[in-house]
Amino acid sequence: MNIIVQHNAGFCYGVKRAIETAESLADEKVYSLGELIHNPQECERLEEKGIKIISDYRDADPGATILIRSHGATKELKDSILNDGYKLVDLTCPSLLNIYKKIVKKYEEDYKIIIVGNKNHPEIIAMAGQIPDNYEIIESVEDAKKVKGDKLYVVSQTTNLIEKFLEISDIIEKGNTNVMVDNTICGATKQRQDACKDLSEKVDCMIVIGGLNSSNTNKLFDIASRYCKKAIRIETYKDLSIDSIINCNSIGVTAGASTPAWIIEEVVNLMDNYSKDFMEQVEESMNKIYPKQIVNGEVIYVTDDEVMVNIGYKADGIIKEDELAKEEGKSHKDLYKPGDEIEVFVIKLDDGEGNVVLSTKRVQNVKQWEELVSKFDDGDTVEAKVTKEVKGGLLADVNGIRAFIPGSQVTTHFVRDLSKYVGETLTSAVINIDEKKRRLVLSPRKVEEVELQEKQDKAWENIEVGETIKGTVQRLTDFGAFVDLGGVDGLLHISDISWSRIDKPSDVLSEGDEIEVVVLKANREKNRISLGLKQLQPKPFDKFAQEYEAGQTVEGEVVNLVDFGAFLRVAEGVEGLVHVSEISHEHVEKPSDELNIGDKVEVKILEIDPESKRIALSIKALLPEPERKAKPKKKVVKKSEPAKIINDTEDLNTDLGALLDQKLKEMEEEN
């Protein structure tokens, strides 16, 4: 059976970049907004590393890191994430970012944007979300025939089949005027599709590996089905039936851009091992002896460099000196005698001279692997001695078996320098074991997390809403402080630190401070606790109301001017209102005519209302009253004349004028 793996199968550049970036951030609180890639097995692996998948960014912890997957996201969504105080890491494929720029540019030039693709695909949703309007999504030839307009800009989903895009864009171009067609199908996608076509034409069977909801994988399967007589679509090796490929001499293997290399490798290994083992089983079917088995044998003879063993097979077995288990200070002739019953490991059935190649050294190794598998199945821990720092983590020894500890699994927090662990023995959980590949992956972090969970459970026993509890400030952010409550963290929001306004938490707190806080909210299911510090301090208004009463004088600072008055800060966190009518004895049109922000003035307290938390103040109450002008006397008229009382300005002006004319006339007569 000849197995050919397509040279460019698996991760494309954009997906590989997204995965590597996500893994580098795994030690932080990281959330992927939707599946990072369309491959459930890889997403599950990333979740084990601490990268949680959420559908709504508001489900993430406050201030956490939100990953935008390689399919991209709308501009509105990105802005909302940042405005709500989250950190945003944009893993959008660089090819898509370039398409976004083109779309925005053509939109600004008054082109209508025509997007060819699946309207429900996250890539297309993100593409359309770069502009507010004047776009249309086309999925089929029928949709294309309905497009009418002038000045159109046509782009494609990056994973489209080139034939489909060319057919649809050609219909749009012929049916309209001033049409600009831009083939935005990813270059890597086209190369993979061309390579898939070439390979499919040469093999008896084509296996396409990838997530069932992966668009580019589905396109590859369409091509494989078209050019190969047998095409099989699978997600993992578990979906592959050996019976379906038993009669195939040549098998091609390709995979979608979101399929990791380890899944491809598992599928190939399954077929490769099946091919080799099948031929050996047919040949040796009568004795049921296979490579990698442990069987019983009897020592026939011992030479200086080998031991010959009878294992009840058609050929005897031979153990070379380097495969003999040894004890310090003893030779193999001291350990192995003719007639001894021993356990041997079958390395291979024929060494070229008809002998079965055996090992006693590997027997203990196999048993140790069986013990590790058992520990893995039972969830038990192992003791691993760290031997070396390597790229990406640490190498360790578990009873002579080499193990790998990924950097993200060493401990629960990020460690830049892992070399300090060399020589230490770490209690670890087995998170991945593959006896066939001799791969053992450990996680001290898992053990720490269990211990941490127990510590958290104990801490939660003392947490109750309304109770006061002691804690230590662990970390300060712009929006608040995280406080360790003895195994579980609570958030002290900036608005609950002080009754007075502060610019940032570090103005009041420092990391390491031991403080008393009150529990405002507690949700054990979500492991969220809201804390308050100011709630343990007297409210500024209540304190002011205890120290002052109506009629007293205080100094205040003007902090705000409105049409109906001025607000003065009379104590830290306490403001009162001077109504416009209480600024001066004279009429004041606008408070800003008399006062400025920052002015400090003496005021009299008119009223303190504890129920509404309001304070009425007066400036004019402390100012001397101006002298009042005498009111004009009423004019007394003779009885012979009609009675007339001058009460208004108009009458007053008229009579004064008449009196003045009369006086001037009398003076002229006297002269």
XYZ file of C-alpha atoms in Angstrom:
671
model
C 0.000 0.000 0.000
C 1.558 3.278 -1.172
C 0.489 6.303 0.919
C 1.069 9.790 -0.562
C 0.482 12.872 1.606
C -0.200 16.103 -0.307
C 2.809 18.374 0.274
C 0.777 21.422 1.374
C -1.896 19.609 3.401
C -2.856 21.031 6.799
C -2.412 24.437 8.404
C -2.136 27.471 6.162
C -0.028 30.466 7.254
C -2.983 32.375 8.775
C -4.216 29.428 10.851
C -0.698 28.467 11.985
C -0.102 32.076 13.056
C -3.390 32.127 14.986
C -2.645 28.840 16.802
C 0.916 29.838 17.754
C -0.223 33.253 19.021
C -3.060 31.721 21.042
C -0.721 29.158 22.634
C 1.735 31.913 23.582
C -1.055 33.661 25.523
C -2.440 30.517 27.178
C -1.066 31.443 30.603
C -3.301 34.537 30.715
C -7.097 34.656 30.990
C -7.788 34.136 27.278
C -11.087 33.617 25.497
C -11.609 32.773 21.823
C -14.698 34.458 20.384
C -16.032 31.396 18.601
C -13.953 28.394 17.518
C -10.449 29.620 16.718
C -10.408 27.248 13.739
C -12.975 24.851 12.280
C -11.510 21.716 13.825
C -13.150 20.354 17.007
C -10.147 18.233 18.028
C -7.708 21.162 17.827
C -10.184 23.431 19.640
C -10.446 20.815 22.399
C -6.651 20.705 22.649
C -6.519 24.502 22.958
C -9.207 24.455 25.650
C -7.045 22.028 27.637
C -4.303 24.656 27.471
C -6.670 27.218 29.028
C -8.065 28.969 25.941
C -11.821 29.051 26.525
C -14.303 29.274 23.647
C -17.233 31.688 24.118
C -19.940 32.955 21.778
C -20.429 36.316 23.523
C -17.409 38.321 24.671
C -19.400 39.627 27.649
C -19.253 36.108 29.133
C -15.508 36.592 29.682
C -14.023 37.850 32.952
C -13.705 41.671 33.113
C -10.503 42.884 31.465
C -9.680 39.458 29.991
C -8.007 38.911 26.607
C -10.411 38.249 23.708
C -9.059 36.501 20.595
C -10.563 37.366 17.220
C -10.236 34.163 15.198
C -8.631 33.913 11.751
C -12.052 34.274 10.043
C -12.168 37.884 11.250
C -14.915 39.966 12.896
C -17.018 43.041 12.138
C -15.642 46.489 12.907
C -18.577 47.131 15.255
C -17.805 44.008 17.294
C -14.110 44.881 17.678
C -14.986 48.431 18.805
C -17.486 47.089 21.382
C -14.890 44.707 22.873
C -12.365 47.523 23.336
C -14.945 50.018 24.642
C -16.055 47.504 27.300
C -12.541 47.333 28.751
C -11.330 44.022 27.298
C -7.947 43.364 25.706
C -8.263 42.412 22.038
C -5.838 40.246 20.076
C -6.793 40.253 16.398
C -5.810 36.932 14.749
C -7.668 37.724 11.528
C -5.863 36.182 8.544
C -3.605 38.820 6.902
C -5.229 38.014 3.532
C -8.629 38.985 4.956
C -7.266 42.213 6.453
C -6.058 43.160 2.973
C -9.526 42.422 1.531
C -11.098 44.633 4.238
C -8.937 47.565 3.100
C -10.003 47.057 -0.506
C -13.697 46.887 0.396
C -13.541 50.074 2.500
C -11.647 51.936 -0.235
C -14.160 50.988 -2.939
C -17.073 51.795 -0.626
C -15.626 55.293 -0.125
C -15.450 55.580 -3.930
C -19.246 54.900 -4.076
C -18.956 51.344 -5.400
C -21.572 48.799 -4.370
C -19.731 45.825 -2.854
C -20.740 42.358 -4.164
C -19.434 39.509 -1.967
C -19.520 35.980 -3.432
C -19.759 33.392 -0.659
C -21.817 31.698 2.045
C -23.744 34.452 3.880
C -23.717 32.419 7.127
C -19.952 31.843 7.120
C -18.120 33.902 9.781
C -15.609 35.113 7.173
C -18.400 36.600 5.036
C -20.185 38.117 8.052
C -16.929 39.820 9.047
C -16.264 40.971 5.476
C -19.675 42.620 5.185
C -19.285 44.137 8.648
C -16.450 46.429 7.550
C -18.919 48.840 5.915
C -22.336 50.094 7.092
C -24.344 49.515 3.916
C -24.339 49.331 0.085
C -23.282 45.682 -0.157
C -24.851 42.401 -1.296
C -23.906 38.764 -0.627
C -24.216 36.366 -3.587
C -24.269 32.599 -3.043
C -25.337 31.133 -6.394
C -25.676 31.626 -10.131
C -29.380 32.419 -9.589
C -28.432 35.199 -7.152
C -25.915 36.569 -9.642
C -28.549 36.917 -12.385
C -30.607 39.178 -10.095
C -27.792 41.663 -9.505
C -28.442 44.968 -11.230
C -26.549 48.188 -10.901
C -23.777 50.462 -11.987
C -20.323 50.724 -10.439
C -19.976 47.298 -8.779
C -16.941 45.856 -6.959
C -16.972 42.017 -6.819
C -14.888 40.027 -4.270
C -14.867 36.373 -3.169
C -14.820 34.279 -0.021
C -11.188 33.175 0.294
C -12.065 29.462 0.243
C -14.328 29.492 -2.829
C -13.715 27.144 -5.748
C -12.155 29.240 -8.495
C -14.562 27.797 -11.104
C -17.588 28.883 -9.042
C -16.293 32.412 -8.513
C -15.377 32.907 -12.162
C -18.803 31.674 -13.309
C -20.703 33.981 -10.914
C -18.495 37.035 -11.501
C -18.774 36.560 -15.272
C -22.607 36.686 -15.053
C -22.477 39.864 -12.952
C -19.958 41.483 -15.300
C -22.018 40.769 -18.421
C -25.308 41.910 -16.894
C -24.112 45.272 -15.578
C -21.895 48.251 -16.393
C -18.736 49.517 -14.710
C -18.010 46.231 -12.906
C -14.635 45.623 -11.204
C -13.914 41.935 -10.404
C -11.221 41.174 -7.806
C -10.322 37.498 -7.349
C -9.713 37.421 -3.574
C -9.543 33.624 -3.278
C -6.570 32.873 -1.015
C -3.451 31.915 -3.001
C -2.755 29.079 -0.574
C -6.320 27.832 -1.061
C -5.918 27.744 -4.846
C -2.569 25.938 -4.578
C -4.116 23.306 -2.283
C -7.074 22.829 -4.606
C -4.781 22.421 -7.641
C -2.525 19.986 -5.743
C -5.575 18.019 -4.586
C -6.802 17.723 -8.186
C -3.384 16.490 -9.402
C -3.033 13.919 -6.616
C -6.646 12.707 -6.958
C -6.029 11.800 -10.596
C -3.067 9.562 -9.667
C -4.348 7.422 -6.764
C -6.936 4.691 -6.154
C -8.393 6.417 -3.099
C -8.319 9.980 -1.772
C -8.712 10.659 1.966
C -9.685 14.239 2.926
C -9.143 15.134 6.607
C -10.758 18.099 8.360
C -13.553 19.459 10.548
C -17.031 18.774 9.193
C -17.851 22.507 9.366
C -14.638 23.575 7.605
C -15.461 25.312 4.322
C -12.050 24.826 2.678
C -12.045 21.106 3.657
C -15.450 20.670 2.027
C -14.103 22.281 -1.157
C -11.157 19.834 -1.183
C -13.558 16.905 -0.788
C -15.608 18.213 -3.741
C -12.442 18.224 -5.884
C -11.312 14.786 -4.672
C -14.764 13.313 -5.416
C -14.658 14.779 -8.910
C -11.216 13.476 -9.915
C -10.809 10.224 -7.912
C -12.993 7.106 -8.110
C -13.024 6.795 -4.308
C -12.990 9.801 -1.946
C -13.368 9.468 1.829
C -14.161 12.413 4.145
C -13.026 12.034 7.823
C -12.273 14.191 10.878
C -9.844 11.828 12.643
C -8.378 8.342 12.262
C -11.347 6.990 14.245
C -13.619 7.749 11.288
C -11.502 5.662 8.876
C -12.605 2.094 8.217
C -9.663 -0.079 7.202
C -12.042 -2.269 5.195
C -12.787 0.682 2.912
C -9.143 0.940 1.749
C -8.045 -2.713 1.905
C -8.025 -3.162 -1.889
C -6.358 0.181 -2.680
C -2.760 0.057 -3.868
C -2.231 3.818 -3.707
C -3.863 6.267 -1.284
C -3.661 10.064 -1.402
C -4.054 12.133 1.761
C -4.963 15.827 1.924
C -6.310 18.038 4.681
C -8.035 21.387 5.160
C -6.236 24.533 6.250
C -7.597 24.093 9.789
C -6.394 20.500 10.232
C -3.361 20.168 12.562
C -0.392 18.023 11.577
C -0.872 15.622 14.497
C -4.303 14.538 13.190
C -2.860 13.935 9.704
C 0.000 11.956 11.269
C -2.415 9.740 13.223
C -4.325 8.829 10.052
C -1.150 8.028 8.105
C 0.297 5.966 10.983
C -2.915 3.948 11.223
C -2.752 3.004 7.534
C 1.008 2.460 7.578
C 0.944 0.212 10.634
C -2.048 -1.644 9.279
C -0.232 -2.311 6.012
C 2.876 -3.727 7.727
C 1.082 -5.648 10.464
C -1.375 -7.153 7.998
C 1.361 -8.840 5.959
C 3.063 -10.141 9.105
C -0.204 -11.479 10.484
C -0.934 -13.379 7.295
C 2.529 -14.918 7.347
C 2.526 -15.812 11.035
C -1.188 -16.420 11.590
C -0.701 -19.875 13.082
C 1.482 -18.844 16.068
C -0.021 -15.439 16.955
C 3.355 -13.873 17.666
C 3.658 -10.184 16.791
C 6.220 -7.448 17.129
C 5.992 -5.464 20.376
C 4.598 -8.487 22.220
C 5.943 -9.829 25.481
C 6.194 -13.649 25.346
C 7.709 -16.362 27.497
C 10.814 -18.206 26.316
C 13.509 -20.652 27.402
C 17.204 -19.861 27.142
C 18.884 -22.284 24.729
C 22.459 -21.072 24.978
C 24.537 -18.008 25.896
C 27.540 -16.631 23.985
C 29.802 -13.669 24.585
C 27.569 -11.259 22.665
C 24.081 -12.829 22.470
C 21.496 -15.129 24.048
C 19.447 -17.611 21.968
C 15.872 -18.281 23.169
C 13.189 -20.794 22.229
C 9.813 -19.003 22.080
C 7.759 -21.816 20.537
C 7.880 -20.164 17.132
C 8.983 -21.658 13.815
C 12.277 -19.811 14.337
C 14.288 -19.243 17.497
C 14.742 -15.819 18.985
C 18.033 -13.977 19.455
C 18.876 -11.293 22.009
C 21.847 -9.066 21.128
C 24.029 -7.807 23.939
C 22.686 -4.227 23.743
C 19.104 -5.566 24.241
C 19.933 -7.597 27.368
C 18.773 -6.329 30.746
C 21.788 -5.943 33.009
C 22.683 -5.535 36.638
C 25.610 -3.514 37.869
C 28.686 -5.674 38.449
C 27.332 -8.728 36.593
C 27.809 -9.956 33.026
C 24.968 -11.367 30.926
C 26.479 -14.858 31.377
C 25.922 -14.472 35.106
C 22.292 -13.458 34.572
C 21.171 -15.855 31.813
C 21.670 -19.639 31.972
C 20.478 -22.353 29.558
C 17.087 -23.623 30.682
C 16.073 -20.345 32.394
C 12.476 -19.224 31.809
C 12.499 -15.548 30.838
C 10.139 -12.906 29.471
C 11.204 -11.342 26.184
C 9.956 -8.487 24.035
C 9.521 -9.211 20.312
C 11.270 -6.478 18.313
C 10.760 -7.983 14.856
C 10.025 -11.395 13.385
C 12.947 -11.692 10.981
C 16.439 -10.226 11.242
C 17.238 -11.192 7.655
C 18.676 -14.515 8.680
C 15.414 -16.093 9.835
C 15.800 -15.278 13.538
C 13.243 -13.429 15.676
C 14.836 -10.344 17.239
C 14.123 -10.169 20.976
C 14.887 -7.963 23.985
C 14.792 -8.412 27.745
C 15.693 -4.773 28.365
C 12.440 -3.561 26.796
C 10.233 -5.854 28.894
C 10.582 -3.631 31.943
C 10.016 -0.564 29.763
C 6.765 -2.019 28.400
C 5.541 -2.863 31.889
C 6.342 0.650 32.982
C 4.333 1.958 30.044
C 1.437 -0.303 31.036
C 1.659 1.110 34.537
C 1.620 4.655 33.135
C -1.405 3.838 30.972
C -3.141 2.519 34.065
C -2.293 5.693 35.981
C -3.588 7.741 33.056
C -6.868 5.784 32.998
C -7.272 6.054 36.788
C -6.279 9.724 36.950
C -3.308 9.000 39.235
C -0.180 11.165 39.407
C 3.466 10.307 38.731
C 6.768 11.658 40.025
C 8.808 13.200 37.216
C 12.405 14.320 37.630
C 13.211 17.230 35.301
C 16.368 16.525 33.290
C 16.555 19.294 30.705
C 15.002 22.504 29.420
C 14.057 22.349 25.727
C 12.176 24.556 23.293
C 8.588 24.784 24.447
C 8.995 23.100 27.831
C 10.927 20.545 29.881
C 12.137 16.960 29.517
C 11.682 14.683 32.521
C 12.317 11.084 33.561
C 9.608 8.796 34.962
C 11.159 5.479 35.995
C 13.468 5.499 32.971
C 10.808 6.715 30.519
C 11.343 10.106 28.938
C 8.453 12.541 29.263
C 7.708 16.033 27.976
C 6.205 18.833 30.076
C 4.904 21.739 27.914
C 5.819 25.174 29.214
C 2.136 26.015 29.671
C 1.683 22.916 31.881
C 4.576 23.489 34.305
C 2.573 25.627 36.716
C -0.605 27.697 36.926
C 1.166 30.987 36.167
C 3.491 32.144 33.389
C 7.190 31.365 33.963
C 9.700 32.966 31.624
C 12.757 30.998 32.787
C 12.047 27.256 33.027
C 15.669 26.294 33.699
C 15.146 26.679 37.455
C 13.057 23.481 37.408
C 15.941 21.318 36.119
C 16.811 18.752 38.796
C 13.483 19.113 40.611
C 10.954 16.297 40.997
C 7.449 17.447 40.049
C 4.253 15.632 40.959
C 2.418 15.499 37.629
C -0.749 14.300 35.944
C -0.500 12.272 32.721
C -2.401 14.282 30.085
C -1.330 12.417 26.958
C 0.181 8.984 26.462
C 0.964 7.156 23.233
C 2.831 3.901 23.769
C 3.165 3.335 20.047
C 5.036 6.615 19.534
C 6.676 6.463 22.963
C 5.125 9.833 23.736
C 4.391 10.803 27.324
C 3.119 14.289 28.134
C 2.818 15.427 31.754
C 1.233 18.353 33.574
C 2.258 19.480 37.065
C -0.219 22.305 36.474
C -3.181 19.885 36.552
C -2.122 18.749 40.028
C -1.772 22.365 41.174
C -5.205 23.172 39.764
C -6.791 20.364 41.777
C -5.071 21.638 44.909
C -6.120 25.188 44.014
C -9.721 24.041 43.550
C -9.685 22.463 46.990
C -8.276 25.700 48.361
C -10.977 27.680 46.563
C -13.717 25.408 47.880
C -12.468 26.037 51.393
C -12.271 29.794 50.744
C -15.849 29.871 49.448
C -17.054 28.521 52.797
C -16.177 31.908 54.347
C -17.650 34.062 51.586
C -21.140 35.421 52.145
C -22.784 38.551 50.754
C -22.714 41.334 53.345
C -19.859 39.823 55.364
C -16.573 41.635 55.981
C -13.477 39.649 55.015
C -9.721 40.222 54.921
C -7.776 39.978 51.671
C -4.517 40.887 49.925
C -4.301 43.106 46.841
C -2.838 40.882 44.126
C -3.119 42.932 40.941
C -4.145 46.461 39.961
C -5.842 47.393 36.680
C -7.394 50.575 35.303
C -10.874 49.378 36.259
C -10.166 48.029 39.740
C -8.124 45.716 41.965
C -8.089 41.924 42.253
C -8.000 40.825 45.889
C -6.916 37.353 47.080
C -9.417 36.116 49.665
C -7.439 33.030 50.636
C -7.573 30.949 47.466
C -10.132 32.809 45.373
C -9.905 36.286 43.832
C -12.529 38.994 44.140
C -12.840 42.181 42.082
C -12.823 45.518 43.888
C -14.169 47.862 41.201
C -12.758 51.398 41.077
C -16.234 52.792 41.846
C -16.317 50.827 45.123
C -12.888 51.868 46.417
C -13.684 55.352 47.718
C -16.696 57.615 48.171
C -14.660 60.394 46.535
C -13.728 60.229 42.871
C -10.301 58.700 42.059
C -8.527 58.539 38.690
C -7.038 55.069 39.141
C -6.918 52.356 41.829
C -3.181 52.860 42.378
C -3.976 56.311 43.828
C -5.340 54.494 46.887
C -4.012 50.903 46.817
C -0.728 49.057 46.198
C -0.082 45.406 45.364
C 0.489 43.455 48.573
C -1.757 45.681 50.707
C -3.805 43.788 53.286
C -7.290 45.281 53.431
C -10.740 44.588 54.831
C -13.564 44.521 52.277
C -17.248 43.727 52.265
C -18.706 41.088 49.909
C -21.219 42.842 47.617
C -22.000 39.973 45.217
C -20.904 36.340 45.019
C -21.520 33.788 42.259
C -19.806 30.485 43.032
C -20.902 28.897 39.755
C -19.056 31.551 37.739
C -16.389 32.008 40.440
C -17.037 35.751 40.537
C -16.968 37.942 43.632
C -17.630 41.692 43.779
C -16.090 43.537 46.721
C -16.506 46.944 48.328
C -14.073 49.074 50.343
C -15.918 52.382 50.562
C -18.967 50.622 52.021
C -16.984 50.132 55.257
C -16.381 53.905 55.526
C -18.965 56.511 56.628
C -20.825 58.051 53.706
C -19.582 61.628 53.148
C -23.128 63.028 53.188
C -24.049 61.291 56.450
C -20.854 62.527 58.069
C -21.531 66.071 56.890
C -25.121 65.903 58.162
C -23.823 64.886 61.606
C -21.307 67.753 61.790
C -23.419 70.595 60.352
C -26.984 71.892 60.536
C -29.109 74.562 58.875
C -27.978 78.101 59.736
C -24.248 77.305 59.926
C -21.661 78.815 57.607
C -19.202 76.752 55.527
C -16.709 77.382 52.754
C -17.418 75.792 49.386
C -15.711 75.482 46.001
C -17.663 76.037 42.792
C -17.536 72.777 40.818
C -20.366 73.232 38.299
C -22.500 76.033 36.878
C -25.963 75.483 35.415
C -28.775 77.824 34.407
C -30.633 77.399 37.684
C -27.693 77.728 40.069
C -24.203 76.698 41.147
C -23.006 73.450 42.726
C -20.413 73.841 45.479
C -18.253 71.134 47.040
C -18.563 71.740 50.769
C -16.706 68.575 51.839
C -14.933 65.660 50.117
C -17.672 63.808 48.229
C -20.409 66.267 49.301
C -21.971 68.963 47.097
C -24.709 71.517 47.713
C -26.743 73.826 45.472
C -26.834 77.611 45.555
C -29.981 78.466 43.637
C -29.630 81.394 41.226
C -31.988 83.371 43.498
C -29.576 82.821 46.442
C -26.451 84.185 44.752
C -27.089 87.924 45.223
C -29.659 90.361 46.504
C -29.651 91.816 43.006
C -31.246 89.960 40.123
C -28.771 87.472 38.545
C -29.475 86.417 34.973
C -26.969 83.540 34.855
C -24.811 82.085 37.682
C -21.755 82.319 35.393
C -22.155 86.148 35.430
C -21.210 86.138 39.123
C -19.205 82.917 39.684
C -16.439 80.872 38.060
C -15.479 77.193 38.381
C -12.932 76.920 41.182
C -14.112 79.993 43.123
C -14.146 79.503 46.883
C -16.974 81.294 48.694
C -18.578 81.403 52.136
C -22.141 80.098 52.138
C -24.920 79.661 54.658
C -26.636 76.286 54.982
C -30.343 76.789 54.389
C -31.435 73.147 54.556
C -29.994 69.623 54.832
C -32.378 66.960 53.489
C -31.087 63.485 54.569
C -33.831 61.679 52.684
C -33.054 63.131 49.249
C -29.364 63.707 50.054
C -29.644 67.403 49.099
C -28.152 70.538 50.640
C -29.533 74.029 49.958
C -26.989 76.866 50.276
C -27.061 80.653 50.079
C -24.438 83.271 49.322
C -26.692 86.312 49.637
C -27.725 85.285 53.159
C -24.210 86.298 54.275
C -24.252 89.591 52.324
C -25.640 92.908 53.764
C -28.995 93.867 52.348
C -28.866 96.948 50.030
C -30.667 100.169 51.016
C -34.203 100.218 49.720
C -35.384 103.296 47.699
C -38.391 105.217 49.065
C -41.625 104.412 47.344
C -43.270 107.325 45.410
C -46.102 109.008 47.350
C -49.625 108.888 46.069
C -50.872 112.140 44.529
C -53.721 113.811 46.440
C -56.172 115.675 44.211
C -58.758 118.326 45.011
C -62.315 117.281 45.603
C -63.429 119.198 42.547
C -61.102 117.110 40.413
C -61.608 113.424 39.607
C -59.643 111.257 42.046
C -56.487 109.781 40.514
C -53.816 107.680 42.221
C -50.468 107.260 40.465
C -49.491 103.623 40.912
C -47.480 102.765 37.876
C -44.530 104.105 36.014
C -46.489 105.403 33.048
C -48.828 107.514 35.248
C -45.899 108.754 37.285
C -44.005 109.932 34.227
C -47.129 111.709 32.846
C -47.906 113.696 36.036
C -44.272 114.662 36.631
C -44.177 116.078 33.135
C -47.304 118.099 33.745
C -45.938 119.461 37.041
C -42.719 120.465 35.342
C -44.558 122.378 32.596
C -46.635 124.185 35.209
C -43.529 125.175 37.199
C -41.800 126.600 34.118
C -44.870 128.633 33.244
C -45.036 130.166 36.734
C -41.356 131.137 36.568
C -41.875 132.899 33.224
C -44.792 134.901 34.629
C -42.720 136.007 37.633
C -39.974 137.263 35.354
